[in-house]
XYZ file of C-alpha atoms in Angstrom:
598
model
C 4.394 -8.638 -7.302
C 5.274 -8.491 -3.929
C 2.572 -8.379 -1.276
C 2.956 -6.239 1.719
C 1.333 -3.796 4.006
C 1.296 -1.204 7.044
C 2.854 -3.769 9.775
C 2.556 -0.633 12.021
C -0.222 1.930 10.729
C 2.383 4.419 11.617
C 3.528 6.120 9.023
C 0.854 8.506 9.501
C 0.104 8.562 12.624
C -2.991 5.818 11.573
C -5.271 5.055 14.435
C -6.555 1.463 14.412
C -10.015 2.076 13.996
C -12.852 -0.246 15.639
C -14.710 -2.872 13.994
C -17.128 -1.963 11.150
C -20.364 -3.377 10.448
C -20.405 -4.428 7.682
C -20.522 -8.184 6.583
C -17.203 -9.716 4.812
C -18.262 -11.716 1.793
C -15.201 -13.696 2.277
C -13.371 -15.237 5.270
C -10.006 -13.605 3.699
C -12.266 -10.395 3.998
C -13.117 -11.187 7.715
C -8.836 -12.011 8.725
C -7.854 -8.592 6.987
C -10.567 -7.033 9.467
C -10.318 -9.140 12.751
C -6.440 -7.867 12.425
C -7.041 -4.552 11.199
C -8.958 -3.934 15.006
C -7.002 -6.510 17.114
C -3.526 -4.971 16.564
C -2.036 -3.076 19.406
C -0.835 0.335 18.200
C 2.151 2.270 20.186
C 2.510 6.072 20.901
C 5.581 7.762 21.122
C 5.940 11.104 23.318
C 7.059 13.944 20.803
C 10.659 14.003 19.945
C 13.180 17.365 20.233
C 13.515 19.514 17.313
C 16.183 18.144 14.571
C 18.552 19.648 12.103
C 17.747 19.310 8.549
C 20.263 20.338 5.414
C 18.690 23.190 3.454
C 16.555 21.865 1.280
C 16.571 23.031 -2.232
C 15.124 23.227 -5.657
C 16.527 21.656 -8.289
C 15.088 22.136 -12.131
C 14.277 18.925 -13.465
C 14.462 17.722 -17.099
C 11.791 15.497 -18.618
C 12.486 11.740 -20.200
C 12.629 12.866 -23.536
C 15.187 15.497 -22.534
C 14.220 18.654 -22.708
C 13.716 20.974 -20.049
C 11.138 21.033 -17.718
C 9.177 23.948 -15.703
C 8.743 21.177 -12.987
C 10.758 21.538 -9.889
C 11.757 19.173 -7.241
C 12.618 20.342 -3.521
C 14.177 18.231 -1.265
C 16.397 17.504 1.689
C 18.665 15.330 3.558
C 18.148 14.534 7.289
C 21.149 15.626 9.181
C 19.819 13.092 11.857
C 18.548 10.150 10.493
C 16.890 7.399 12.566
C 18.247 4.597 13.390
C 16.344 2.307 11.738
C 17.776 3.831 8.569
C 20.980 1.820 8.161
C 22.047 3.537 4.593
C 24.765 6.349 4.758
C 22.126 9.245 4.187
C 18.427 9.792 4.044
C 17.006 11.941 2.032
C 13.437 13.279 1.305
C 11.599 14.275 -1.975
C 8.685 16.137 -2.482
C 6.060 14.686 -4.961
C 4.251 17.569 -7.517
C 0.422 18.482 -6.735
C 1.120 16.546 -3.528
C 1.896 16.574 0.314
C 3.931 13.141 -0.021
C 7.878 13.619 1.148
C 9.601 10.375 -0.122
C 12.423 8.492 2.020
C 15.459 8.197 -0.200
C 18.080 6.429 1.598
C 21.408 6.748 0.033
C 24.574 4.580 -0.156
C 27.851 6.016 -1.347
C 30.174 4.107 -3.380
C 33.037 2.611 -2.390
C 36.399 4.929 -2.573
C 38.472 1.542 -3.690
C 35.481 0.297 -6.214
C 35.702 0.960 -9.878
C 34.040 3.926 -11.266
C 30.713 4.037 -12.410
C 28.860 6.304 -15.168
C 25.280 6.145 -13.768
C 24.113 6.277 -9.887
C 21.875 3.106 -9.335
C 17.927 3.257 -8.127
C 16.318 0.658 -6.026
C 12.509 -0.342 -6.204
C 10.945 -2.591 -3.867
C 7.730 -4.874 -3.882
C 4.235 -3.265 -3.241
C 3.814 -1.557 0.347
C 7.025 -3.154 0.799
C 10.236 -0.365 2.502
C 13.705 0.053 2.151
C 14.930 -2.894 4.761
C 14.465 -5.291 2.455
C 17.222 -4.534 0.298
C 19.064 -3.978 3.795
C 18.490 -6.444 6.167
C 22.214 -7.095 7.382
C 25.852 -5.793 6.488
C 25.801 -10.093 5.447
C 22.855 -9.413 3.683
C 22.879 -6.094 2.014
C 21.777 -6.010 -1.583
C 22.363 -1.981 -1.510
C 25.808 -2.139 0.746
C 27.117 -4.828 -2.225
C 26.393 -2.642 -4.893
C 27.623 0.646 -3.773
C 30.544 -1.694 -3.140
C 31.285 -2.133 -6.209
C 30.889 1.111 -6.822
C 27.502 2.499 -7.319
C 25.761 5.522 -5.880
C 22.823 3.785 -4.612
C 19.616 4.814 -3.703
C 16.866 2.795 -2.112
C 12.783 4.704 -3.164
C 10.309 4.439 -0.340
C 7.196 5.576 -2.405
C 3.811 7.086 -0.415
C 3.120 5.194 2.186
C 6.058 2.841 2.558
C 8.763 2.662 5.210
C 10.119 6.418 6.399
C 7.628 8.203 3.985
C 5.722 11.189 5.276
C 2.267 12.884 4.495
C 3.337 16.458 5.207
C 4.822 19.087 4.172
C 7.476 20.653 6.949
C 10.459 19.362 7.234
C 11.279 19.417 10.858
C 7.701 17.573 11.436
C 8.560 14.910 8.875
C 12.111 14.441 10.417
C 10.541 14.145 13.737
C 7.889 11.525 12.709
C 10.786 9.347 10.491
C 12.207 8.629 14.542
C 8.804 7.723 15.785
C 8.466 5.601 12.863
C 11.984 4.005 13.709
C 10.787 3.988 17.288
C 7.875 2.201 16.799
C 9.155 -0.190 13.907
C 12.473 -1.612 15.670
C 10.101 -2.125 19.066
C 8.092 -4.614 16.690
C 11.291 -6.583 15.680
C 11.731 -6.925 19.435
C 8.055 -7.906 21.125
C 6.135 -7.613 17.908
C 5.083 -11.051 17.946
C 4.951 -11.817 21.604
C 2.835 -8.887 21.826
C 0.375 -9.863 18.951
C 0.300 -13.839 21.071
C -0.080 -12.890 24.016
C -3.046 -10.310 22.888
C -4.510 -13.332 21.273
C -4.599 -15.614 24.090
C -5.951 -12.954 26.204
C -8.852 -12.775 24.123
C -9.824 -16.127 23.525
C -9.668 -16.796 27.694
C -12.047 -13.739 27.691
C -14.788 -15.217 26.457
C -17.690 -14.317 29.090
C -20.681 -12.248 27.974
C -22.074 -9.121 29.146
C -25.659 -10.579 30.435
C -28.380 -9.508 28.547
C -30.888 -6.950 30.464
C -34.304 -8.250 31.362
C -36.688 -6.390 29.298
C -38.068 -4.280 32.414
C -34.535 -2.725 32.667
C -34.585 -1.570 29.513
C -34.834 2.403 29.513
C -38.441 2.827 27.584
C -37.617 6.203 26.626
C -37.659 7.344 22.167
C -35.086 9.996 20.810
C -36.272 13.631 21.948
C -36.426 16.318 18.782
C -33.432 17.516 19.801
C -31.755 14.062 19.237
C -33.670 13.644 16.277
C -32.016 16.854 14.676
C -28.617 15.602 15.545
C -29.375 12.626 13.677
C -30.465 14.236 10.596
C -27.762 16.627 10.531
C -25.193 13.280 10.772
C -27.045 11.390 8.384
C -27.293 14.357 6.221
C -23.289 14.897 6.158
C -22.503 10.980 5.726
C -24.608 11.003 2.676
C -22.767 14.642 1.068
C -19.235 12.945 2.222
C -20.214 10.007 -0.045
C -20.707 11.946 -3.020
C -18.168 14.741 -2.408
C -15.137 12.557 -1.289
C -15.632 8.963 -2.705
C -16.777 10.277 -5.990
C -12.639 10.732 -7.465
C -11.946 7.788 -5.697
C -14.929 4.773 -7.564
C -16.317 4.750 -10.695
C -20.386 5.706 -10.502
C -20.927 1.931 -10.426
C -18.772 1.119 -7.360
C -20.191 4.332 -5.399
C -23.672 2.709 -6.026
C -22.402 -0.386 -4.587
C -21.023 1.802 -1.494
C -24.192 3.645 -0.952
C -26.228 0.807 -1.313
C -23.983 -1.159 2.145
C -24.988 1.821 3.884
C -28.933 1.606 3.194
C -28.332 -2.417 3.675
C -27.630 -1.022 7.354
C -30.168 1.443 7.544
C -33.121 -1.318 6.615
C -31.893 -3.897 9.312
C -33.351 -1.066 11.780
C -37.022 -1.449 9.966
C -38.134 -3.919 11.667
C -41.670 -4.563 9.640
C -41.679 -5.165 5.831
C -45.113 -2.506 5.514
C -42.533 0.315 5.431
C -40.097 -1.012 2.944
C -42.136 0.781 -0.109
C -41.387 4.322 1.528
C -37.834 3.265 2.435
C -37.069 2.118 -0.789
C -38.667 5.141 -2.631
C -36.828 7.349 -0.317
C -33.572 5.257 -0.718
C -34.151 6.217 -4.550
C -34.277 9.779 -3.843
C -31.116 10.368 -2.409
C -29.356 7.726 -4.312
C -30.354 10.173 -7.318
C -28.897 13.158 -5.599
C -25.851 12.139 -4.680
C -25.124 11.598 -8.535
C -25.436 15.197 -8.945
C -23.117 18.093 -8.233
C -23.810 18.914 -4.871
C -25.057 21.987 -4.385
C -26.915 24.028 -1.160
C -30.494 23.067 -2.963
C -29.213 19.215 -3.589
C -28.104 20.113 -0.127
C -31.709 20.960 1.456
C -32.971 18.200 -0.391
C -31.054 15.071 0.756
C -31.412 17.110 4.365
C -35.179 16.844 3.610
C -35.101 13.007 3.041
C -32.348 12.187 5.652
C -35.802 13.746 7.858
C -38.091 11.075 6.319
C -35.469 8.266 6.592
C -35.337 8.614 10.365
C -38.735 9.046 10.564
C -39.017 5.703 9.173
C -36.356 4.061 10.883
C -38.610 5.561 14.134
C -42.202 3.913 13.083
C -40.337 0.726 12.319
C -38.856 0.808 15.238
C -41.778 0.941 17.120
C -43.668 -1.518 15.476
C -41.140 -4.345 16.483
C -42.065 -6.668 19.390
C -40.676 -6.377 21.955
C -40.262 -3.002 20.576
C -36.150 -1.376 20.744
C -35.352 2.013 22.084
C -32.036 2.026 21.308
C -32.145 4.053 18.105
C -30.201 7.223 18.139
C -27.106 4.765 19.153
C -27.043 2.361 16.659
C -27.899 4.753 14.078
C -24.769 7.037 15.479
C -23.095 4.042 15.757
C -23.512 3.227 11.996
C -22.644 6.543 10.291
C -19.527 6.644 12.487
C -18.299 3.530 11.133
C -19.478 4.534 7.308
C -17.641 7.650 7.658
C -14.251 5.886 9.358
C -14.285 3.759 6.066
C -14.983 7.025 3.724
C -11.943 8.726 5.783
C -10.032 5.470 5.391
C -10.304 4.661 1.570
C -9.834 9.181 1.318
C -6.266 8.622 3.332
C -5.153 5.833 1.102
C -6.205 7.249 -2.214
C -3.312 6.329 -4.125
C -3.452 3.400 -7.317
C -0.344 1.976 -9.157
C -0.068 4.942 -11.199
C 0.229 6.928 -8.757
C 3.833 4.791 -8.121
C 4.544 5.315 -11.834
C 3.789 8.860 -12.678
C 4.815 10.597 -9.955
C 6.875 9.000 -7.513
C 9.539 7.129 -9.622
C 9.922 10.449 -11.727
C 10.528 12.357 -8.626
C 12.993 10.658 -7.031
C 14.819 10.131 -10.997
C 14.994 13.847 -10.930
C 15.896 14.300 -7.750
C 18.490 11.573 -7.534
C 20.139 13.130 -11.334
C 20.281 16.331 -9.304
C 22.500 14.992 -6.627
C 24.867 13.093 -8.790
C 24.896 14.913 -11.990
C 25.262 11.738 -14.781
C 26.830 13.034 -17.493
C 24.162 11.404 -19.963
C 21.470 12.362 -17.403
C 20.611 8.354 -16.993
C 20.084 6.024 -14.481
C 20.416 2.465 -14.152
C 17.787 0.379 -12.214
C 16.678 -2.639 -9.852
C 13.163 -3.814 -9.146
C 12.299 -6.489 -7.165
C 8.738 -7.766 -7.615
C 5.942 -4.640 -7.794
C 9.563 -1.991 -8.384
C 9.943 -4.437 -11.511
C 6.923 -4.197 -12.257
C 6.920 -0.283 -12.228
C 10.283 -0.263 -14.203
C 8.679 -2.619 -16.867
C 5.888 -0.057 -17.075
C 7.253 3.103 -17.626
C 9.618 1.707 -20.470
C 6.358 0.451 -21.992
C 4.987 3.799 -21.524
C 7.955 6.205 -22.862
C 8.191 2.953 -25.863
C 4.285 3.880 -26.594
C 5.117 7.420 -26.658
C 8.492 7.711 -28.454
C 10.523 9.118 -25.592
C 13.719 8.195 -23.378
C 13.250 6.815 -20.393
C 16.240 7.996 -18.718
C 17.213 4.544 -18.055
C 21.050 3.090 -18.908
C 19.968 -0.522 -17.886
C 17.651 -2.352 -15.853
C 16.908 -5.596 -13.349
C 14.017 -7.499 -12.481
C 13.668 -9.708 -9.480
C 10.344 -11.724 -9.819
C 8.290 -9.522 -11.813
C 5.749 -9.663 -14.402
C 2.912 -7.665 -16.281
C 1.250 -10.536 -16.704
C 0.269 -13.485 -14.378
C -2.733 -14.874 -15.802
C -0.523 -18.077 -16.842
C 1.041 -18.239 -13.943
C -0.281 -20.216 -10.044
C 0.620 -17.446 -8.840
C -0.696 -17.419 -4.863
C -1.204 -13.863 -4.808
C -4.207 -14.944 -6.725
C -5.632 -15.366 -3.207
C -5.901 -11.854 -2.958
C -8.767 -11.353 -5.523
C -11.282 -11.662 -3.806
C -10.631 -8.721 -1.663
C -10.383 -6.269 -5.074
C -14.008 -6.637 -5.751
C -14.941 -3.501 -6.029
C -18.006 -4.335 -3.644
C -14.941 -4.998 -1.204
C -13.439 -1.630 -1.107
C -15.805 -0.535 1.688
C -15.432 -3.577 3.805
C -11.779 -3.928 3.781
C -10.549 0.000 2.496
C -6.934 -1.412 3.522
C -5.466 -4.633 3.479
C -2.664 -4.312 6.208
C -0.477 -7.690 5.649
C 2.193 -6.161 7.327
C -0.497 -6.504 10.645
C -1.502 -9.767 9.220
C 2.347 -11.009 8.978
C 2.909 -10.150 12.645
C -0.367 -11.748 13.982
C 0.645 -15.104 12.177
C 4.064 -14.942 12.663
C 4.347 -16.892 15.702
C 2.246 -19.540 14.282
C 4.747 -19.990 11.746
C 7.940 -20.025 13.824
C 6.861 -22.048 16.971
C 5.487 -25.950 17.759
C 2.573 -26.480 16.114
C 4.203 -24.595 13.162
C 0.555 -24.303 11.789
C 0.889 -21.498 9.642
C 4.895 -22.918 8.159
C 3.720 -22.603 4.731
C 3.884 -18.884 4.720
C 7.190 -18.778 5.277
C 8.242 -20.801 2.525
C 6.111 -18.258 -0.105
C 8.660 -15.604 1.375
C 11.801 -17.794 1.551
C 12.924 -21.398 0.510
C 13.763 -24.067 3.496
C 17.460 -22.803 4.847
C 17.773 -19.934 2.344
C 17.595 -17.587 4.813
C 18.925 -17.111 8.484
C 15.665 -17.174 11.135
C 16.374 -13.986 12.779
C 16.705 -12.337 9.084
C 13.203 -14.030 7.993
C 12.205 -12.595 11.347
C 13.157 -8.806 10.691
C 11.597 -9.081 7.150
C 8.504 -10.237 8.492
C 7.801 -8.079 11.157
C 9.449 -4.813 9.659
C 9.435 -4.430 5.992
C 5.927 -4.844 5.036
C 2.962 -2.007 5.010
C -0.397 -1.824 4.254
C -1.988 -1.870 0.966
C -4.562 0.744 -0.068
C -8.125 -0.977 -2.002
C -7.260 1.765 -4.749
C -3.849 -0.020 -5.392
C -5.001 -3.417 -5.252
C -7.824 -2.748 -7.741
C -5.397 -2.032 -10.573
C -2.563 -4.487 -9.816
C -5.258 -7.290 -9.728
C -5.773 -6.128 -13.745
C -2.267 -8.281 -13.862
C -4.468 -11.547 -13.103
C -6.741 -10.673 -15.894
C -6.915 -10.731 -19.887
C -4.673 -8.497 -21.487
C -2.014 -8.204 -18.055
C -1.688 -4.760 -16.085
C -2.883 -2.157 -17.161
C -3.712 1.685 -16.652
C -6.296 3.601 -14.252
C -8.514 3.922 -17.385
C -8.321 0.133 -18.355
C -7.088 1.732 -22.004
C -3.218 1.350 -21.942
C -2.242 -2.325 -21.427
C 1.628 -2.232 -20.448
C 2.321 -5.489 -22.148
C 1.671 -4.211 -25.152
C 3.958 -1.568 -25.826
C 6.732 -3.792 -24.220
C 8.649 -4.595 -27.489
C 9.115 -0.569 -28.027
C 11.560 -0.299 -25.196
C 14.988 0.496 -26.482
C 16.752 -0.256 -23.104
C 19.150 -3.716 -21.951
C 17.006 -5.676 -19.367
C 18.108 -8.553 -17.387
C 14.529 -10.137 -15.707
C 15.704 -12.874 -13.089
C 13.376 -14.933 -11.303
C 13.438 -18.147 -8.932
C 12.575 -21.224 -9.673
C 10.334 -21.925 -6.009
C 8.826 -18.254 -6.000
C 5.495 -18.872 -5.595
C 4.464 -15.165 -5.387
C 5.771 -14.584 -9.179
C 6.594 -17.800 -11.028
C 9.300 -18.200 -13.294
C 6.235 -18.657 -16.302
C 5.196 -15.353 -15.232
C 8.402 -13.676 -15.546
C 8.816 -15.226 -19.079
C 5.549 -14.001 -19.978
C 7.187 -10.518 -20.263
C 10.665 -11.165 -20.650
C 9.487 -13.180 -24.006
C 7.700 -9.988 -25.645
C 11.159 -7.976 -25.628
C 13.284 -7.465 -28.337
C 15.456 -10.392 -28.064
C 18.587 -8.181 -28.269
C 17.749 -5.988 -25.617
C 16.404 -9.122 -22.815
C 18.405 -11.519 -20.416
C 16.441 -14.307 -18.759
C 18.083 -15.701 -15.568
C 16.503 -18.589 -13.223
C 18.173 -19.204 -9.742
C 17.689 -22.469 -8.184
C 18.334 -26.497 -8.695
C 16.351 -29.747 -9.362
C 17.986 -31.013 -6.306
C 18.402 -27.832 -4.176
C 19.054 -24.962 -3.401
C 15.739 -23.546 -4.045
C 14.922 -19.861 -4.497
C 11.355 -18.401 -3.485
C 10.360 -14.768 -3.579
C 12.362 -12.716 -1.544
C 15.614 -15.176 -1.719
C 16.722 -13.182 -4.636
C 17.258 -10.438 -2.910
C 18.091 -11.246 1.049
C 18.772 -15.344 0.808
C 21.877 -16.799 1.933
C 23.121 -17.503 -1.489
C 22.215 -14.386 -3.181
C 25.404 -12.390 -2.153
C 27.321 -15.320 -4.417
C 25.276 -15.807 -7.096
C 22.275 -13.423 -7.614
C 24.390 -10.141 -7.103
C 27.240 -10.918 -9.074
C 24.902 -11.576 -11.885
C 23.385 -8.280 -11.380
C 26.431 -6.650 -11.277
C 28.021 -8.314 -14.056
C 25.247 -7.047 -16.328
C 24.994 -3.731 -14.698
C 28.620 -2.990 -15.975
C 27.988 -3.998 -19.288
C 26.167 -0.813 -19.867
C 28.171 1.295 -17.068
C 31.891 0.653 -16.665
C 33.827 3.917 -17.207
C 37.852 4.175 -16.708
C 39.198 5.885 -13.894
């Protein structure tokens, strides 16, 4: 299970937002948000209209092969950015969505052998396409198409080139901002994030505090007062309306209660905490109900009598404060900036599973017309993870996957026997969490640390070595992954892969269907590889599902040597040695299932 995030917040146009008020209950909590607002974030003047390809429709067929109403529309960029080094891109529209998905293609080698089935690419979670591509030496997708295969590399929602919208010429035009903005990083990405960092720890000084005579004495005017109401009246029917698909009733408690935490740090005399609680009550009641215009009026009606409160409490402090209508502002603005945050990144694992993968399946059997309508796969980390699921699913349900053959690279529905390090990440899928840290951008976190990993005191050296085993892989390559193939990480995703760490493995949105479980249905070959200094998925982990598959349908594989070389997480795919050892294997088992005459 890969970990990665937005290293840009650019793939849609993301504005850093500032610093929220609420208190981290962790300090891996408090790093996620002192990078979240530190970051630097680049603009890029509008670009000149592009070509696109006609896009078309294409009528898809389901797993278990028979036809399907559901169509796919797509298109290839006739000017792809540069940061795209594959031979096309391509985009994919998602059903009952806005999402375009980046497809970058790879056509085979004229001189390579034949091959029956085009090949599909999956990377890690919030992880893009470059990782499969980080050099023409180290090209996991230039050595397979090769030998031969039509590959394609998925960028699912939210990764890489991906686009929230739904006209082409706009989502063309953001792909080269993207590209823009991304290969800038690889160039002053980490001098940038230093030098922002020493800047603020030399700036130190602060603001002197006013004498209390200079303080304006002056209380909100009813005018102000009705402003207030009316925000603190649409914070609290945003927080039923828009977080109630998002949490279970027990998490949006949790949520509404942070914001009342807020609201009682402004009472500043324990005689009114009887009415504020009653009234805190009230509108936690209402906001369980359907919202309607009475609910409406009422929660209106006690938003009056909260700020009423918050007034006569505010008064009866010594010295008393007359800053109210601000720091009340100030606290529904950040509330809401989290609501709009966890709203933008409302996507889960299933998500990944149900809709993406199918889409670009369809849409990639459209394009290159298999003549048993099947693919063959690769998934490092999370994309094995995702490939591992849906065979569990179509085994549950009796269908074909639409699968020839598949590869895992460090994956696992089940780490709960495993040290796994990305165990470090728990704590930040509490579900009391998902308001304080909505996103967790380790792509932002990768680039702040980055030079604390690669220069004198080398304080932070560890982290490279979870990514990549000492002299597996060349600095400047280490230094492009880092800083350019990791995004951010939506709460909502994290939630359900963090079921992996738990009884029973990964499972479902519901917490019903338990992947692991339905494994030994699959009817399809799978080779799972993994490496034996991968800290992220341990080779225990990866037999922990390789184990529970038919034994004449699984391959096990472990890279690496008692004595050296080592593999760690991403050396499978982009280390030194994989090009002579980890994607012959590959290919060798590929074409077991594959090889055609010419």
């Amino acid at each position: 299970m890969t970990m990665s995030a937005i290293i840009h917040f650019q793939s849609h146009n993301t504005v850093v937002p500032t610093p929220l008020p609420f208190q981290m209950a962790s300090p891996a909590s408090a790093a996620v948000r002192r990078v979240c607002f530190q970051l630097p974030f680049r603009r890029f003047p509008p670009l000149p209209s592009l070509r696109l390809t006609p896009f078309f429709r294409v009528r898809a067929f389901s797993s278990d092969e028979t036809e399907s109403e559901i169509s796919i529309s797509g298109e290839k960029v006739s000017n792809k950015p540069s940061i795209c080094t594959a031979d096309e891109l391509h985009y994919v529209s998602v059903n009952n969505s806005d999402w375009r998905l980046a497809l970058w293609r790879y056509h085979p080698s004229p001189q390579a052998k034949s091959r029956k089935h085009p090949l599909l690419l999956l990377s890690g979670v919030g992880t893009n396409a470059i990782g499969y591509d980080l050099s023409p030496e180290s090209s996991f997708a230039r050595y397979m198409c090769e030998q031969g295969f039509d590959t394609w590399i998925l960028e699912v929602r939210g990764a890489g080139l991906s686009m929230h919208g739904s006209h082409p010429k706009d989502i063309e035009q953001s792909a080269h901002a993207i590209s823009n903005q991304m290969e800038a990083v690889a160039v002053s990405g980490a001098e940038t994030v230093l030098s922002a960092s020493q800047s603020s720890s030399t700036n130190t000084t602060e603001s002197p505090i006013p004498l209390e005579s200079e303080i304006p004495v002056e209380l909100p005017t009813v005018w102000e007062e009705s402003i207030l109401v009316t925000k603190l009246t649409e914070t609290f029917i945003t927080l039923s309306d828009r977080v109630s698909g998002f949490l279970s009733e027990g998490q949006s408690r949790l949520i509404s209660a942070k914001l009342f935490d807020q609201f009682s740090k402004l009472i500043g005399d324990s005689f009114l905490a009887e009415r504020f609680n009653e009234i805190k009550k009230n509108i936690l009641g209402l906001l369980e109900l359907k919202q309607t215009s009475t609910v409406a009026s009422q929660i209106q009606d006690l938003s009056q009598k909260l700020i009423n409160i918050i007034e006569e409490g505010q008064r009866s402090v010594s010295p008393p404060l007359f800053d109210l209508q601000e720091r009340l502002t100030t606290t529904m603005e950040d509330f809401q900036k989290q609501l709009d945050m966890i709203v933008k990144y409302d996507w889960d694992f299933d998500h990944y599973l149900e809709e993406d993968v199918p889409a670009a399946m369809k849409y990639i059997k459209a394009q290159t017309k298999p003549e048993d309508g099947k693919l063959v796969a690769v998934g490092h980390s999370m994309g094995g993870i995702l490939l591992y699921s849906m065979l569990s699913r179509f085994g549950a349900e009796g269908k074909e996957p639409g699968l020839a053959a598949i590869v895992t690279l460090a994956s696992s529905l089940d780490y709960t026997s495993s040290k796994s390090t990305l165990k470090l990440l728990l704590p930040l899928a509490d579900p009391a969490q998902v308001l304080n840290v909505p996103i967790v951008p380790l792509g932002a976190l990768l680039t702040a640390a980055y030079p604390l990993t690669s220069r004198p005191p080398y304080v932070l050296s560890w982290l490279n070595h979870m990514i990549s085993a000492q002299d597996m892989m060349h600095p400047e390559l280490l230094k492009k992954l880092v800083l350019n193939n990791f995004c951010t990480i939506p709460a909502k995703l994290l939630l359900q892969l963090t079921s992996a760490f738990r009884e029973g493995g990964l499972c479902d949105r519901s917490g019903n269907f338990f992947y692991k479980d339905h494994i030994h249905k699959i009817n399809v070959p799978v080779l799972a590889i993994a490496g034996d200094r991968d800290a992220i998925c341990p080779p225990e982990a990866v037999q922990e599902t390789a184990k529970l598959i038919p034994e004449g349908l699984v391959s096990y594989k472990l890279f690496g040597e008692p004595d050296g070389p080592h593999y760690a997480h991403y050396d499978l795919v982009g280390g030194r040695l994989a090009v002579n050892e980890v994607y012959p294997c590959v290919v060798e088992f590929l074409s077991r299932y594959d090889d055609i005459e010419k």
